[in-house]
Amino acid sequence: MDHYGVFGNPIGHSKSPLIHRLFAEQTGEQLRYEALAAPLDDFAGFARAFFRQGHGANVTVPFKEEAYRLADTLSERARRAGAVNTLKKTADGGLLGDNTDGAGLVRDLNSQGFSLRGKRILILGAGGAVRGILEPFLAEQPAQLLIANRTPAKAALLADAFADLGPVSACGFDWQGEPLDLIINGTSASLAGDVPPIGATLIRSGHTLCYDMMYGAMPTTFNRWAAEQGALTRDGLGMLVEQAAEAFFVWRGVRPETAPVMAELRRQLS
Ligand code: ATR
């Protein structure tokens, strides 16, 4: 049976084995998928040993940059992200590195009836999670994409690195302007119970969609604040399932249905 896994450290709480098991059941694909704790000091050795038998792997914290360096070839979206979350053994025995995070987020938004084309968007954060979504976002041709970060220099660097792909610029959390169509929280501030200090006037009640890339049993701190301002909200569970579906497609050429898997995960969280 074809062998897949997710490499991370720690990895015990990963939802990926459950998601891919449900995808395999639903599509009838014959595969085995397991969570694998890679050693912090020898990711490359661990991954190479796995791929003597293995067919593909997801990669999560803290190994996405190491997987990027390990890959023999890279998709354009992975090259731009500077990070790899999906590895696939190619016919010649090499490793293809891909990044399905941004495509997963775009798909989740599209499935909610939200198209990015022509929209004004603010992204909060400038770490690896945000870097991973910028190329797929700009490919959808938004009207304006602003990046704000606690450390402003990192937002400026990211905006410069992607400026050739579309209308992206950096701004501060104190940016003032017309309300936005979409605000993405790509910071880990919700983990600390913090909300990036942006102005409530950036939200138009009943219109602005606030999307936290984090998720949990309860609404995230950011989404609770956003809902209080009248925003529509969505958390990152949909992105989690969609990035997995995109990886499944990269490996198997089959696109699973995501809605029943999201419903099952949501049920387990509650
Ligand atoms: P990831 O790979 O999840 O993006 P990361 O690269 O460590 O993780 O980035 C974390 C992001 O969350 C950064 O943008 C960070 O801001 P800084 O660049 O200023 O560190 C942001 N962040 C973390 N905690 C935050 C908080 N309490 N308030 C606002 N931003 C926060």
PDB file of C-alpha atoms and ligand atoms in Angstrom:
ATOM      1  CA  MET A   1       0.000   0.000   0.000  1.00  0.00           C
ATOM      2  CA  ASP A   2       1.371   3.463  -0.867  1.00  0.00           C
ATOM      3  CA  HIS A   3       2.845   5.144   2.175  1.00  0.00           C
ATOM      4  CA  TYR A   4       2.364   8.785   3.224  1.00  0.00           C
ATOM      5  CA  GLY A   5       2.971  10.753   6.394  1.00  0.00           C
ATOM      6  CA  VAL A   6       3.202  14.126   8.056  1.00  0.00           C
ATOM      7  CA  PHE A   7       6.571  15.215   9.473  1.00  0.00           C
ATOM      8  CA  GLY A   8       6.570  17.594  12.429  1.00  0.00           C
ATOM      9  CA  ASN A   9       7.858  18.025  15.959  1.00  0.00           C
ATOM     10  CA  PRO A  10       5.777  17.858  18.059  1.00  0.00           C
ATOM     11  CA  ILE A  11       3.240  16.006  15.924  1.00  0.00           C
ATOM     12  CA  GLY A  12       0.914  14.249  18.389  1.00  0.00           C
ATOM     13  CA  HIS A  13      -2.024  16.612  17.903  1.00  0.00           C
ATOM     14  CA  SER A  14      -1.911  16.716  14.098  1.00  0.00           C
ATOM     15  CA  LYS A  15      -5.307  16.328  12.414  1.00  0.00           C
ATOM     16  CA  SER A  16      -3.667  15.308   9.116  1.00  0.00           C
ATOM     17  CA  PRO A  17      -3.857  11.503   9.655  1.00  0.00           C
ATOM     18  CA  LEU A  18      -7.597  11.743  10.319  1.00  0.00           C
ATOM     19  CA  ILE A  19      -8.184  14.064   7.345  1.00  0.00           C
ATOM     20  CA  HIS A  20      -6.266  11.850   4.902  1.00  0.00           C
ATOM     21  CA  ARG A  21      -7.886   8.685   6.246  1.00  0.00           C
ATOM     22  CA  LEU A  22     -11.302  10.243   5.568  1.00  0.00           C
ATOM     23  CA  PHE A  23     -10.173  11.346   2.083  1.00  0.00           C
ATOM     24  CA  ALA A  24      -8.900   7.826   1.311  1.00  0.00           C
ATOM     25  CA  GLU A  25     -12.146   6.211   2.517  1.00  0.00           C
ATOM     26  CA  GLN A  26     -14.236   8.626   0.496  1.00  0.00           C
ATOM     27  CA  THR A  27     -12.256   8.274  -2.768  1.00  0.00           C
ATOM     28  CA  GLY A  28     -11.359   4.580  -2.465  1.00  0.00           C
ATOM     29  CA  GLU A  29      -7.638   5.389  -2.785  1.00  0.00           C
ATOM     30  CA  GLN A  30      -5.482   2.694  -1.187  1.00  0.00           C
ATOM     31  CA  LEU A  31      -2.940   4.398   1.046  1.00  0.00           C
ATOM     32  CA  ARG A  32      -1.450   4.461   4.518  1.00  0.00           C
ATOM     33  CA  TYR A  33      -0.829   7.812   6.242  1.00  0.00           C
ATOM     34  CA  GLU A  34       0.764   8.359   9.638  1.00  0.00           C
ATOM     35  CA  ALA A  35       2.054  11.143  11.899  1.00  0.00           C
ATOM     36  CA  LEU A  36       5.841  11.006  12.208  1.00  0.00           C
ATOM     37  CA  ALA A  37       7.955  12.952  14.713  1.00  0.00           C
ATOM     38  CA  ALA A  38      11.123  13.965  12.854  1.00  0.00           C
ATOM     39  CA  PRO A  39      14.201  14.720  14.955  1.00  0.00           C
ATOM     40  CA  LEU A  40      14.963  18.434  15.311  1.00  0.00           C
ATOM     41  CA  ASP A  41      18.652  17.877  14.523  1.00  0.00           C
ATOM     42  CA  ASP A  42      18.316  15.639  11.448  1.00  0.00           C
ATOM     43  CA  PHE A  43      15.208  16.380   9.436  1.00  0.00           C
ATOM     44  CA  ALA A  44      16.940  15.706   6.103  1.00  0.00           C
ATOM     45  CA  GLY A  45      18.243  12.282   7.176  1.00  0.00           C
ATOM     46  CA  PHE A  46      14.828  11.316   8.528  1.00  0.00           C
ATOM     47  CA  ALA A  47      13.002  12.435   5.381  1.00  0.00           C
ATOM     48  CA  ARG A  48      15.466  10.672   3.061  1.00  0.00           C
ATOM     49  CA  ALA A  49      15.048   7.419   5.033  1.00  0.00           C
ATOM     50  CA  PHE A  50      11.247   7.718   4.815  1.00  0.00           C
ATOM     51  CA  PHE A  51      11.343   8.250   1.062  1.00  0.00           C
ATOM     52  CA  ARG A  52      13.263   5.029   0.410  1.00  0.00           C
ATOM     53  CA  GLN A  53       9.790   3.435   0.717  1.00  0.00           C
ATOM     54  CA  GLY A  54       7.429   6.397   1.066  1.00  0.00           C
ATOM     55  CA  HIS A  55       5.476   8.138  -1.696  1.00  0.00           C
ATOM     56  CA  GLY A  56       4.648  11.520  -0.209  1.00  0.00           C
ATOM     57  CA  ALA A  57       4.580  13.610   2.953  1.00  0.00           C
ATOM     58  CA  ASN A  58       3.150  16.723   4.474  1.00  0.00           C
ATOM     59  CA  VAL A  59       5.526  18.896   6.412  1.00  0.00           C
ATOM     60  CA  THR A  60       4.568  21.067   9.351  1.00  0.00           C
ATOM     61  CA  VAL A  61       6.168  23.151  12.099  1.00  0.00           C
ATOM     62  CA  PRO A  62       9.141  23.573  12.371  1.00  0.00           C
ATOM     63  CA  PHE A  63      10.382  21.898   9.185  1.00  0.00           C
ATOM     64  CA  LYS A  64       8.798  23.753   6.239  1.00  0.00           C
ATOM     65  CA  GLU A  65      11.972  25.718   5.426  1.00  0.00           C
ATOM     66  CA  GLU A  66      14.165  22.615   5.768  1.00  0.00           C
ATOM     67  CA  ALA A  67      11.829  20.732   3.420  1.00  0.00           C
ATOM     68  CA  TYR A  68      12.222  23.613   0.970  1.00  0.00           C
ATOM     69  CA  ARG A  69      15.996  23.129   1.039  1.00  0.00           C
ATOM     70  CA  LEU A  70      15.682  19.336   0.757  1.00  0.00           C
ATOM     71  CA  ALA A  71      13.467  19.283  -2.357  1.00  0.00           C
ATOM     72  CA  ASP A  72      15.152  18.567  -5.707  1.00  0.00           C
ATOM     73  CA  THR A  73      12.552  20.578  -7.621  1.00  0.00           C
ATOM     74  CA  LEU A  74      10.040  23.188  -6.461  1.00  0.00           C
ATOM     75  CA  SER A  75       6.646  24.365  -7.648  1.00  0.00           C
ATOM     76  CA  GLU A  76       6.462  28.102  -8.326  1.00  0.00           C
ATOM     77  CA  ARG A  77       4.171  28.613  -5.326  1.00  0.00           C
ATOM     78  CA  ALA A  78       6.655  26.810  -3.028  1.00  0.00           C
ATOM     79  CA  ARG A  79       9.579  28.781  -4.461  1.00  0.00           C
ATOM     80  CA  ARG A  80       7.742  32.023  -3.734  1.00  0.00           C
ATOM     81  CA  ALA A  81       6.669  30.870  -0.262  1.00  0.00           C
ATOM     82  CA  GLY A  82      10.245  29.889   0.644  1.00  0.00           C
ATOM     83  CA  ALA A  83       8.628  26.907   2.361  1.00  0.00           C
ATOM     84  CA  VAL A  84       7.339  23.425   1.500  1.00  0.00           C
ATOM     85  CA  ASN A  85       4.358  21.722   3.153  1.00  0.00           C
ATOM     86  CA  THR A  86       4.023  18.870   0.624  1.00  0.00           C
ATOM     87  CA  LEU A  87       6.714  16.502  -0.671  1.00  0.00           C
ATOM     88  CA  LYS A  88       6.153  14.013  -3.456  1.00  0.00           C
ATOM     89  CA  LYS A  89       8.514  11.363  -4.770  1.00  0.00           C
ATOM     90  CA  THR A  90       8.767  11.794  -8.532  1.00  0.00           C
ATOM     91  CA  ALA A  91       9.118   9.062 -11.175  1.00  0.00           C
ATOM     92  CA  ASP A  92      12.927   9.521 -11.278  1.00  0.00           C
ATOM     93  CA  GLY A  93      13.172   9.103  -7.481  1.00  0.00           C
ATOM     94  CA  GLY A  94      13.683  12.829  -6.783  1.00  0.00           C
ATOM     95  CA  LEU A  95      11.619  14.939  -4.388  1.00  0.00           C
ATOM     96  CA  LEU A  96       9.179  17.598  -5.593  1.00  0.00           C
ATOM     97  CA  GLY A  97       8.490  20.320  -3.037  1.00  0.00           C
ATOM     98  CA  ASP A  98       5.123  22.071  -3.188  1.00  0.00           C
ATOM     99  CA  ASN A  99       3.178  24.428  -0.934  1.00  0.00           C
ATOM    100  CA  THR A 100      -0.600  24.009  -0.794  1.00  0.00           C
ATOM    101  CA  ASP A 101      -1.331  26.405   2.098  1.00  0.00           C
ATOM    102  CA  GLY A 102      -2.233  29.450  -0.002  1.00  0.00           C
ATOM    103  CA  ALA A 103      -4.281  27.462  -2.500  1.00  0.00           C
ATOM    104  CA  GLY A 104      -6.114  25.898   0.449  1.00  0.00           C
ATOM    105  CA  LEU A 105      -7.016  29.301   1.866  1.00  0.00           C
ATOM    106  CA  VAL A 106      -8.153  30.616  -1.534  1.00  0.00           C
ATOM    107  CA  ARG A 107     -10.299  27.507  -2.063  1.00  0.00           C
ATOM    108  CA  ASP A 108     -11.856  27.838   1.370  1.00  0.00           C
ATOM    109  CA  LEU A 109     -12.739  31.473   0.655  1.00  0.00           C
ATOM    110  CA  ASN A 110     -14.119  30.593  -2.782  1.00  0.00           C
ATOM    111  CA  SER A 111     -16.257  27.825  -1.320  1.00  0.00           C
ATOM    112  CA  GLN A 112     -17.858  30.483   0.920  1.00  0.00           C
ATOM    113  CA  GLY A 113     -18.743  32.434  -2.222  1.00  0.00           C
ATOM    114  CA  PHE A 114     -15.912  34.905  -1.610  1.00  0.00           C
ATOM    115  CA  SER A 115     -13.818  35.725  -4.690  1.00  0.00           C
ATOM    116  CA  LEU A 116     -10.600  37.736  -4.179  1.00  0.00           C
ATOM    117  CA  ARG A 117     -10.733  39.407  -7.573  1.00  0.00           C
ATOM    118  CA  GLY A 118     -11.012  43.196  -7.300  1.00  0.00           C
ATOM    119  CA  LYS A 119     -11.179  43.060  -3.477  1.00  0.00           C
ATOM    120  CA  ARG A 120      -9.363  45.255  -0.930  1.00  0.00           C
ATOM    121  CA  ILE A 121      -7.577  43.033   1.549  1.00  0.00           C
ATOM    122  CA  LEU A 122      -5.564  43.556   4.737  1.00  0.00           C
ATOM    123  CA  ILE A 123      -3.284  40.770   5.950  1.00  0.00           C
ATOM    124  CA  LEU A 124      -2.050  40.900   9.545  1.00  0.00           C
ATOM    125  CA  GLY A 125       1.339  39.276  10.185  1.00  0.00           C
ATOM    126  CA  ALA A 126       4.526  38.776   8.198  1.00  0.00           C
ATOM    127  CA  GLY A 127       5.804  35.362   9.295  1.00  0.00           C
ATOM    128  CA  GLY A 128       5.973  32.067   7.435  1.00  0.00           C
ATOM    129  CA  ALA A 129       2.191  31.584   7.416  1.00  0.00           C
ATOM    130  CA  VAL A 130       1.652  34.868   5.569  1.00  0.00           C
ATOM    131  CA  ARG A 131       4.569  34.362   3.174  1.00  0.00           C
ATOM    132  CA  GLY A 132       2.939  31.069   2.147  1.00  0.00           C
ATOM    133  CA  ILE A 133      -0.303  32.656   0.952  1.00  0.00           C
ATOM    134  CA  LEU A 134       0.878  35.749  -0.945  1.00  0.00           C
ATOM    135  CA  GLU A 135       1.548  34.214  -4.370  1.00  0.00           C
ATOM    136  CA  PRO A 136      -1.840  32.423  -4.624  1.00  0.00           C
ATOM    137  CA  PHE A 137      -3.596  35.547  -3.294  1.00  0.00           C
ATOM    138  CA  LEU A 138      -2.005  37.904  -5.821  1.00  0.00           C
ATOM    139  CA  ALA A 139      -2.753  35.428  -8.634  1.00  0.00           C
ATOM    140  CA  GLU A 140      -6.464  36.052  -7.913  1.00  0.00           C
ATOM    141  CA  GLN A 141      -5.982  39.743  -8.836  1.00  0.00           C
ATOM    142  CA  PRO A 142      -7.186  41.648  -5.763  1.00  0.00           C
ATOM    143  CA  ALA A 143      -7.476  45.441  -6.159  1.00  0.00           C
ATOM    144  CA  GLN A 144      -5.248  46.099  -3.149  1.00  0.00           C
ATOM    145  CA  LEU A 145      -3.354  43.918  -0.698  1.00  0.00           C
ATOM    146  CA  LEU A 146      -1.983  45.543   2.452  1.00  0.00           C
ATOM    147  CA  ILE A 147       0.334  43.780   4.923  1.00  0.00           C
ATOM    148  CA  ALA A 148       0.599  45.045   8.513  1.00  0.00           C
ATOM    149  CA  ASN A 149       2.865  43.565  11.157  1.00  0.00           C
ATOM    150  CA  ARG A 150       3.898  44.244  14.772  1.00  0.00           C
ATOM    151  CA  THR A 151       7.484  44.482  13.480  1.00  0.00           C
ATOM    152  CA  PRO A 152       6.875  46.824  10.507  1.00  0.00           C
ATOM    153  CA  ALA A 153      10.204  46.107   8.754  1.00  0.00           C
ATOM    154  CA  LYS A 154       9.156  42.488   8.143  1.00  0.00           C
ATOM    155  CA  ALA A 155       5.934  43.602   6.437  1.00  0.00           C
ATOM    156  CA  ALA A 156       7.947  45.988   4.232  1.00  0.00           C
ATOM    157  CA  LEU A 157      10.359  43.200   3.227  1.00  0.00           C
ATOM    158  CA  LEU A 158       7.490  40.876   2.290  1.00  0.00           C
ATOM    159  CA  ALA A 159       5.689  43.549   0.279  1.00  0.00           C
ATOM    160  CA  ASP A 160       8.929  44.277  -1.649  1.00  0.00           C
ATOM    161  CA  ALA A 161       9.524  40.562  -2.314  1.00  0.00           C
ATOM    162  CA  PHE A 162       6.069  40.144  -3.925  1.00  0.00           C
ATOM    163  CA  ALA A 163       5.606  43.567  -5.556  1.00  0.00           C
ATOM    164  CA  ASP A 164       6.282  42.131  -9.037  1.00  0.00           C
ATOM    165  CA  LEU A 165       3.157  39.947  -8.713  1.00  0.00           C
ATOM    166  CA  GLY A 166       0.547  42.619  -7.964  1.00  0.00           C
ATOM    167  CA  PRO A 167      -0.604  45.615  -5.900  1.00  0.00           C
ATOM    168  CA  VAL A 168       0.887  44.721  -2.518  1.00  0.00           C
ATOM    169  CA  SER A 169       2.179  47.239   0.029  1.00  0.00           C
ATOM    170  CA  ALA A 170       3.024  47.434   3.728  1.00  0.00           C
ATOM    171  CA  CYS A 171       1.214  49.560   6.306  1.00  0.00           C
ATOM    172  CA  GLY A 172       0.974  49.864  10.094  1.00  0.00           C
ATOM    173  CA  PHE A 173      -1.663  48.396  12.412  1.00  0.00           C
ATOM    174  CA  ASP A 174      -2.799  52.045  12.753  1.00  0.00           C
ATOM    175  CA  TRP A 175      -3.638  52.311   9.026  1.00  0.00           C
ATOM    176  CA  GLN A 176      -6.818  54.294   8.367  1.00  0.00           C
ATOM    177  CA  GLY A 177      -8.934  54.076   5.249  1.00  0.00           C
ATOM    178  CA  GLU A 178     -12.196  52.900   3.765  1.00  0.00           C
ATOM    179  CA  PRO A 179     -13.500  49.636   5.255  1.00  0.00           C
ATOM    180  CA  LEU A 180     -11.941  46.514   3.713  1.00  0.00           C
ATOM    181  CA  ASP A 181     -13.572  43.522   2.044  1.00  0.00           C
ATOM    182  CA  LEU A 182     -11.358  40.957   3.761  1.00  0.00           C
ATOM    183  CA  ILE A 183      -9.043  40.981   6.785  1.00  0.00           C
ATOM    184  CA  ILE A 184      -6.858  37.906   7.294  1.00  0.00           C
ATOM    185  CA  ASN A 185      -5.250  37.333  10.671  1.00  0.00           C
ATOM    186  CA  GLY A 186      -2.016  35.492   9.897  1.00  0.00           C
ATOM    187  CA  THR A 187      -0.402  36.352  13.239  1.00  0.00           C
ATOM    188  CA  SER A 188      -0.210  33.977  16.159  1.00  0.00           C
ATOM    189  CA  ALA A 189      -1.590  36.732  18.430  1.00  0.00           C
ATOM    190  CA  SER A 190      -4.753  34.715  19.224  1.00  0.00           C
ATOM    191  CA  LEU A 191      -2.540  32.123  20.975  1.00  0.00           C
ATOM    192  CA  ALA A 192      -1.565  34.792  23.509  1.00  0.00           C
ATOM    193  CA  GLY A 193      -5.148  36.060  23.744  1.00  0.00           C
ATOM    194  CA  ASP A 194      -4.134  39.235  21.852  1.00  0.00           C
ATOM    195  CA  VAL A 195      -5.805  41.026  18.951  1.00  0.00           C
ATOM    196  CA  PRO A 196      -3.596  43.052  16.573  1.00  0.00           C
ATOM    197  CA  PRO A 197      -4.590  46.672  17.353  1.00  0.00           C
ATOM    198  CA  ILE A 198      -6.266  47.653  14.081  1.00  0.00           C
ATOM    199  CA  GLY A 199      -9.056  50.218  13.857  1.00  0.00           C
ATOM    200  CA  ALA A 200     -12.649  49.002  14.105  1.00  0.00           C
ATOM    201  CA  THR A 201     -13.528  51.447  11.285  1.00  0.00           C
ATOM    202  CA  LEU A 202     -11.780  49.063   8.843  1.00  0.00           C
ATOM    203  CA  ILE A 203     -14.752  46.713   9.321  1.00  0.00           C
ATOM    204  CA  ARG A 204     -18.068  47.420   7.612  1.00  0.00           C
ATOM    205  CA  SER A 205     -20.787  45.655   9.558  1.00  0.00           C
ATOM    206  CA  GLY A 206     -22.318  42.766   7.640  1.00  0.00           C
ATOM    207  CA  HIS A 207     -19.795  43.095   4.785  1.00  0.00           C
ATOM    208  CA  THR A 208     -16.165  42.701   5.885  1.00  0.00           C
ATOM    209  CA  LEU A 209     -15.047  39.090   6.213  1.00  0.00           C
ATOM    210  CA  CYS A 210     -12.516  38.518   9.009  1.00  0.00           C
ATOM    211  CA  TYR A 211     -10.622  35.248   8.638  1.00  0.00           C
ATOM    212  CA  ASP A 212      -8.337  33.919  11.373  1.00  0.00           C
ATOM    213  CA  MET A 213      -5.873  31.339  10.050  1.00  0.00           C
ATOM    214  CA  MET A 214      -5.982  29.773  13.533  1.00  0.00           C
ATOM    215  CA  TYR A 215      -8.884  27.637  14.732  1.00  0.00           C
ATOM    216  CA  GLY A 216     -10.091  26.006  17.911  1.00  0.00           C
ATOM    217  CA  ALA A 217     -13.076  24.719  19.841  1.00  0.00           C
ATOM    218  CA  MET A 218     -14.078  28.296  20.673  1.00  0.00           C
ATOM    219  CA  PRO A 219     -13.983  31.353  18.405  1.00  0.00           C
ATOM    220  CA  THR A 220     -10.424  32.734  18.328  1.00  0.00           C
ATOM    221  CA  THR A 221      -9.704  35.978  20.185  1.00  0.00           C
ATOM    222  CA  PHE A 222      -9.477  37.802  16.854  1.00  0.00           C
ATOM    223  CA  ASN A 223     -12.775  36.430  15.565  1.00  0.00           C
ATOM    224  CA  ARG A 224     -14.556  37.260  18.819  1.00  0.00           C
ATOM    225  CA  TRP A 225     -13.364  40.875  18.520  1.00  0.00           C
ATOM    226  CA  ALA A 226     -14.259  40.985  14.804  1.00  0.00           C
ATOM    227  CA  ALA A 227     -17.761  39.622  15.418  1.00  0.00           C
ATOM    228  CA  GLU A 228     -18.296  42.322  18.059  1.00  0.00           C
ATOM    229  CA  GLN A 229     -17.586  44.894  15.324  1.00  0.00           C
ATOM    230  CA  GLY A 230     -20.225  43.264  13.096  1.00  0.00           C
ATOM    231  CA  ALA A 231     -17.809  41.443  10.776  1.00  0.00           C
ATOM    232  CA  LEU A 232     -18.538  38.093   9.157  1.00  0.00           C
ATOM    233  CA  THR A 233     -16.015  35.606  10.563  1.00  0.00           C
ATOM    234  CA  ARG A 234     -14.383  32.336   9.618  1.00  0.00           C
ATOM    235  CA  ASP A 235     -11.569  30.382  11.252  1.00  0.00           C
ATOM    236  CA  GLY A 236      -8.736  28.340   9.750  1.00  0.00           C
ATOM    237  CA  LEU A 237     -10.339  24.884   9.962  1.00  0.00           C
ATOM    238  CA  GLY A 238     -11.490  25.168   6.352  1.00  0.00           C
ATOM    239  CA  MET A 239      -7.994  26.130   5.220  1.00  0.00           C
ATOM    240  CA  LEU A 240      -6.562  23.144   7.107  1.00  0.00           C
ATOM    241  CA  VAL A 241      -8.838  20.723   5.254  1.00  0.00           C
ATOM    242  CA  GLU A 242      -8.451  22.440   1.873  1.00  0.00           C
ATOM    243  CA  GLN A 243      -4.622  22.493   1.993  1.00  0.00           C
ATOM    244  CA  ALA A 244      -4.780  18.761   2.776  1.00  0.00           C
ATOM    245  CA  ALA A 245      -7.160  18.152  -0.154  1.00  0.00           C
ATOM    246  CA  GLU A 246      -4.789  20.033  -2.446  1.00  0.00           C
ATOM    247  CA  ALA A 247      -1.874  17.852  -1.228  1.00  0.00           C
ATOM    248  CA  PHE A 248      -3.993  14.717  -1.775  1.00  0.00           C
ATOM    249  CA  PHE A 249      -4.592  15.930  -5.333  1.00  0.00           C
ATOM    250  CA  VAL A 250      -0.855  16.563  -5.890  1.00  0.00           C
ATOM    251  CA  TRP A 251      -0.101  12.975  -4.792  1.00  0.00           C
ATOM    252  CA  ARG A 252      -3.038  11.036  -6.197  1.00  0.00           C
ATOM    253  CA  GLY A 253      -4.551  13.184  -8.962  1.00  0.00           C
ATOM    254  CA  VAL A 254      -7.928  12.841  -7.210  1.00  0.00           C
ATOM    255  CA  ARG A 255      -9.761  15.726  -5.541  1.00  0.00           C
ATOM    256  CA  PRO A 256     -11.672  14.674  -2.401  1.00  0.00           C
ATOM    257  CA  GLU A 257     -14.817  16.396  -1.187  1.00  0.00           C
ATOM    258  CA  THR A 258     -13.925  18.641   1.720  1.00  0.00           C
ATOM    259  CA  ALA A 259     -17.299  19.617   3.242  1.00  0.00           C
ATOM    260  CA  PRO A 260     -17.991  16.276   5.010  1.00  0.00           C
ATOM    261  CA  VAL A 261     -14.435  16.199   6.392  1.00  0.00           C
ATOM    262  CA  MET A 262     -14.747  19.748   7.731  1.00  0.00           C
ATOM    263  CA  ALA A 263     -18.052  18.810   9.355  1.00  0.00           C
ATOM    264  CA  GLU A 264     -16.439  15.789  11.044  1.00  0.00           C
ATOM    265  CA  LEU A 265     -13.513  17.849  12.365  1.00  0.00           C
ATOM    266  CA  ARG A 266     -15.854  20.559  13.628  1.00  0.00           C
ATOM    267  CA  ARG A 267     -17.924  17.889  15.371  1.00  0.00           C
ATOM    268  CA  GLN A 268     -14.811  16.484  17.069  1.00  0.00           C
ATOM    269  CA  LEU A 269     -13.705  19.958  18.205  1.00  0.00           C
ATOM    270  CA  SER A 270     -17.004  20.826  19.849  1.00  0.00           C
TER     271      SER A 270
HETATM  272  P1  ATR B   1       4.170  31.575  11.476  1.00  0.00           P
HETATM  273  O1  ATR B   1       5.059  30.603  10.757  1.00  0.00           O
HETATM  274  O2  ATR B   1       2.977  30.956  12.152  1.00  0.00           O
HETATM  275  O3  ATR B   1       3.805  32.741  10.614  1.00  0.00           O
HETATM  276  P2  ATR B   1       6.110  33.231  12.746  1.00  0.00           P
HETATM  277  O4  ATR B   1       6.941  33.222  11.517  1.00  0.00           O
HETATM  278  O5  ATR B   1       6.761  33.108  14.089  1.00  0.00           O
HETATM  279  O6  ATR B   1       5.029  32.091  12.712  1.00  0.00           O
HETATM  280  O7  ATR B   1       5.229  34.567  12.712  1.00  0.00           O
HETATM  281  C1  ATR B   1       4.340  34.914  13.725  1.00  0.00           C
HETATM  282  C2  ATR B   1       3.618  36.208  13.320  1.00  0.00           C
HETATM  283  O8  ATR B   1       2.691  36.568  14.348  1.00  0.00           O
HETATM  284  C3  ATR B   1       4.539  37.400  13.146  1.00  0.00           C
HETATM  285  O9  ATR B   1       4.001  38.253  12.167  1.00  0.00           O
HETATM  286  C4  ATR B   1       4.473  38.044  14.535  1.00  0.00           C
HETATM  287  O10 ATR B   1       4.809  39.412  14.554  1.00  0.00           O
HETATM  288  P3  ATR B   1       6.375  39.872  14.648  1.00  0.00           P
HETATM  289  O11 ATR B   1       6.942  39.699  13.285  1.00  0.00           O
HETATM  290  O12 ATR B   1       6.308  41.273  15.087  1.00  0.00           O
HETATM  291  O13 ATR B   1       6.994  38.939  15.670  1.00  0.00           O
HETATM  292  C5  ATR B   1       3.023  37.871  14.830  1.00  0.00           C
HETATM  293  N1  ATR B   1       2.672  37.919  16.263  1.00  0.00           N
HETATM  294  C6  ATR B   1       2.943  36.974  17.196  1.00  0.00           C
HETATM  295  N2  ATR B   1       2.421  37.320  18.398  1.00  0.00           N
HETATM  296  C7  ATR B   1       1.785  38.511  18.211  1.00  0.00           C
HETATM  297  C8  ATR B   1       1.037  39.398  19.054  1.00  0.00           C
HETATM  298  N3  ATR B   1       0.839  39.101  20.362  1.00  0.00           N
HETATM  299  N4  ATR B   1       0.532  40.540  18.520  1.00  0.00           N
HETATM  300  C9  ATR B   1       0.717  40.815  17.216  1.00  0.00           C
HETATM  301  N5  ATR B   1       1.423  40.036  16.355  1.00  0.00           N
HETATM  302  C10 ATR B   1       1.941  38.891  16.844  1.00  0.00           C
END
